[in-house]
PDB file of C-alpha atoms in Angstrom:
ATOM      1  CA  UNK A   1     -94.705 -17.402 222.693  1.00 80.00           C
ATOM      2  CA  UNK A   2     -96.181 -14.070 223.390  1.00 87.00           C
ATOM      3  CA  UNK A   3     -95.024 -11.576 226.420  1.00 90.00           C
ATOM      4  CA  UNK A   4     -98.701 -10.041 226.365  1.00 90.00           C
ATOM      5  CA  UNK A   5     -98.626  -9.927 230.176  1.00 91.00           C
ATOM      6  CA  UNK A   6     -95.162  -8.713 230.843  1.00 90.00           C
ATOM      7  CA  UNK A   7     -94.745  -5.148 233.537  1.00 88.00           C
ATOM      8  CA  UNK A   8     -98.855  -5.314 233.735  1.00 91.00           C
ATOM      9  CA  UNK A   9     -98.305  -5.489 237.720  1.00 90.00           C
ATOM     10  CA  UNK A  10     -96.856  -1.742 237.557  1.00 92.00           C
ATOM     11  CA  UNK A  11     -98.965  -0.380 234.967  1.00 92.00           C
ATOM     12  CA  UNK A  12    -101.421   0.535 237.543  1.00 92.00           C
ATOM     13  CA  UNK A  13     -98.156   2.594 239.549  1.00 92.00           C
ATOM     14  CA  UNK A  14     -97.950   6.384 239.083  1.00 93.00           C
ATOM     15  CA  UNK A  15     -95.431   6.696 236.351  1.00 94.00           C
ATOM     16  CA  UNK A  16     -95.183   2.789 235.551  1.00 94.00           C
ATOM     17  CA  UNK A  17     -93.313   2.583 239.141  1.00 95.00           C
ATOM     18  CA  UNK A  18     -90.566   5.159 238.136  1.00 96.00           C
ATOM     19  CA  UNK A  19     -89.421   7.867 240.093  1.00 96.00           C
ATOM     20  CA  UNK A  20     -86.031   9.096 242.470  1.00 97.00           C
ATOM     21  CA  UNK A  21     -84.604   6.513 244.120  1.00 97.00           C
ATOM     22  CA  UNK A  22     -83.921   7.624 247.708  1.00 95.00           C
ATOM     23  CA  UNK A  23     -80.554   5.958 248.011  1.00 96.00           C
ATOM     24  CA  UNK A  24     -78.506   7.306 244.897  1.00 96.00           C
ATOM     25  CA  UNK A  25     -80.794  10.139 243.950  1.00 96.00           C
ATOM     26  CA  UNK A  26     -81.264   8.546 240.338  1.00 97.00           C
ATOM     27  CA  UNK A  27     -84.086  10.385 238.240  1.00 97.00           C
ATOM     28  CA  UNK A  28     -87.066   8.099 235.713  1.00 97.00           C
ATOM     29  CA  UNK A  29     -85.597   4.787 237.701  1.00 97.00           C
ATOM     30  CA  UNK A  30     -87.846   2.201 238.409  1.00 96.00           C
ATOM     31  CA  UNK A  31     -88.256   2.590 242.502  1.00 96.00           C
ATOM     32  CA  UNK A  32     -90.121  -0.589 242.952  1.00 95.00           C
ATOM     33  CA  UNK A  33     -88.443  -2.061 246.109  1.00 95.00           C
ATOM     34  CA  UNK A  34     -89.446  -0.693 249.454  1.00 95.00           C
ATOM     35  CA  UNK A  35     -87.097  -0.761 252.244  1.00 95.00           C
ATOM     36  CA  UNK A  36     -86.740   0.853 255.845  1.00 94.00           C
ATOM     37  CA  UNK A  37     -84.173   3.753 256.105  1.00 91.00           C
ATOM     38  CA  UNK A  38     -83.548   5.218 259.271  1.00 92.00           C
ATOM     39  CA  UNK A  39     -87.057   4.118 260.517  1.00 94.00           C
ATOM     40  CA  UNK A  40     -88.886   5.360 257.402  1.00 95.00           C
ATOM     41  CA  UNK A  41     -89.491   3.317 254.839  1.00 96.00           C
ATOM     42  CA  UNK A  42     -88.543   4.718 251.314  1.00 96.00           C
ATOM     43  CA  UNK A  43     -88.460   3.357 247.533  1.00 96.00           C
ATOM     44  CA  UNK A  44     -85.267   2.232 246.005  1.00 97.00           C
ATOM     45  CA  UNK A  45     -83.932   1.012 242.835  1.00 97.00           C
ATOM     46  CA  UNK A  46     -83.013  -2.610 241.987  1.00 97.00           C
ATOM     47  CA  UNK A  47     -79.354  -1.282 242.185  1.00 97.00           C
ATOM     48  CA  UNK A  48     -79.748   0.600 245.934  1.00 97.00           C
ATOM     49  CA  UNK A  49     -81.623  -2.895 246.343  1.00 97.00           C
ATOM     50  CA  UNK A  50     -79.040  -5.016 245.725  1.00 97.00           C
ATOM     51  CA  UNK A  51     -76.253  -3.150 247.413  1.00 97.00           C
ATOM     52  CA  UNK A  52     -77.918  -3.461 250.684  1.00 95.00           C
ATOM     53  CA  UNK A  53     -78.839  -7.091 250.532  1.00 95.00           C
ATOM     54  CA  UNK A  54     -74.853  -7.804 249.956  1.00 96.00           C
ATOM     55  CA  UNK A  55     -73.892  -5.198 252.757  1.00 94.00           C
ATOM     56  CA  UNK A  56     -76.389  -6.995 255.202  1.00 93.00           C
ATOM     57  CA  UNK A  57     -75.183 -10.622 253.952  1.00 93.00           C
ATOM     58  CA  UNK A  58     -71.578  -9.459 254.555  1.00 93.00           C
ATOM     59  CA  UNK A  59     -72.426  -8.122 257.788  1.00 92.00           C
ATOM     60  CA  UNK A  60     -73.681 -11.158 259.402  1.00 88.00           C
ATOM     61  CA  UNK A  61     -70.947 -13.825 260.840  1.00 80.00           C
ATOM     62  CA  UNK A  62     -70.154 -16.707 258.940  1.00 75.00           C
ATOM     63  CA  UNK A  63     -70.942 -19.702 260.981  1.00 78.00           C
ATOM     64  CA  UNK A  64     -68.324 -22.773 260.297  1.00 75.00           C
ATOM     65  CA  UNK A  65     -69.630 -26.473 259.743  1.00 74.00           C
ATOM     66  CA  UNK A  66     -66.918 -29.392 260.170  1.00 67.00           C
ATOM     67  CA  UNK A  67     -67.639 -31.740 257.451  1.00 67.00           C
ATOM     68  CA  UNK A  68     -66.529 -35.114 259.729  1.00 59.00           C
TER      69      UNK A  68
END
């Protein structure tokens, strides 16, 4: 089966969506995630991305359910 369609939603970016992530400073990375950073929001990598979705799942309590 043919991938004709594949990366056509950032074809229409500047660059094809790469660029300097704002978190790790990472040069020709694709910055396609957008996230707020000290009340601006700025473009990260998938990397940047993914670290901060695991620091804010860590942060958050753990809730306990009693299996009875």
């Amino acid at each position: 089966m043919s991938k004709n369609h594949r990366g056509s939603g950032i074809r229409s970016l500047p660059s094809h969506g790469r660029g300097t992530c704002a978190i790790c400073g990472k040069t020709n990375i694709k910055v396609l995630w957008e996230k707020e950073i000290n009340g601006q929001n700025v473009n990260v990598c998938k990397y940047c991305n993914a670290n901060l979705k695991n620091k804010a799942r860590k942060a958050t309590p753990v809730t306990e359910t009693s299996a009875e």
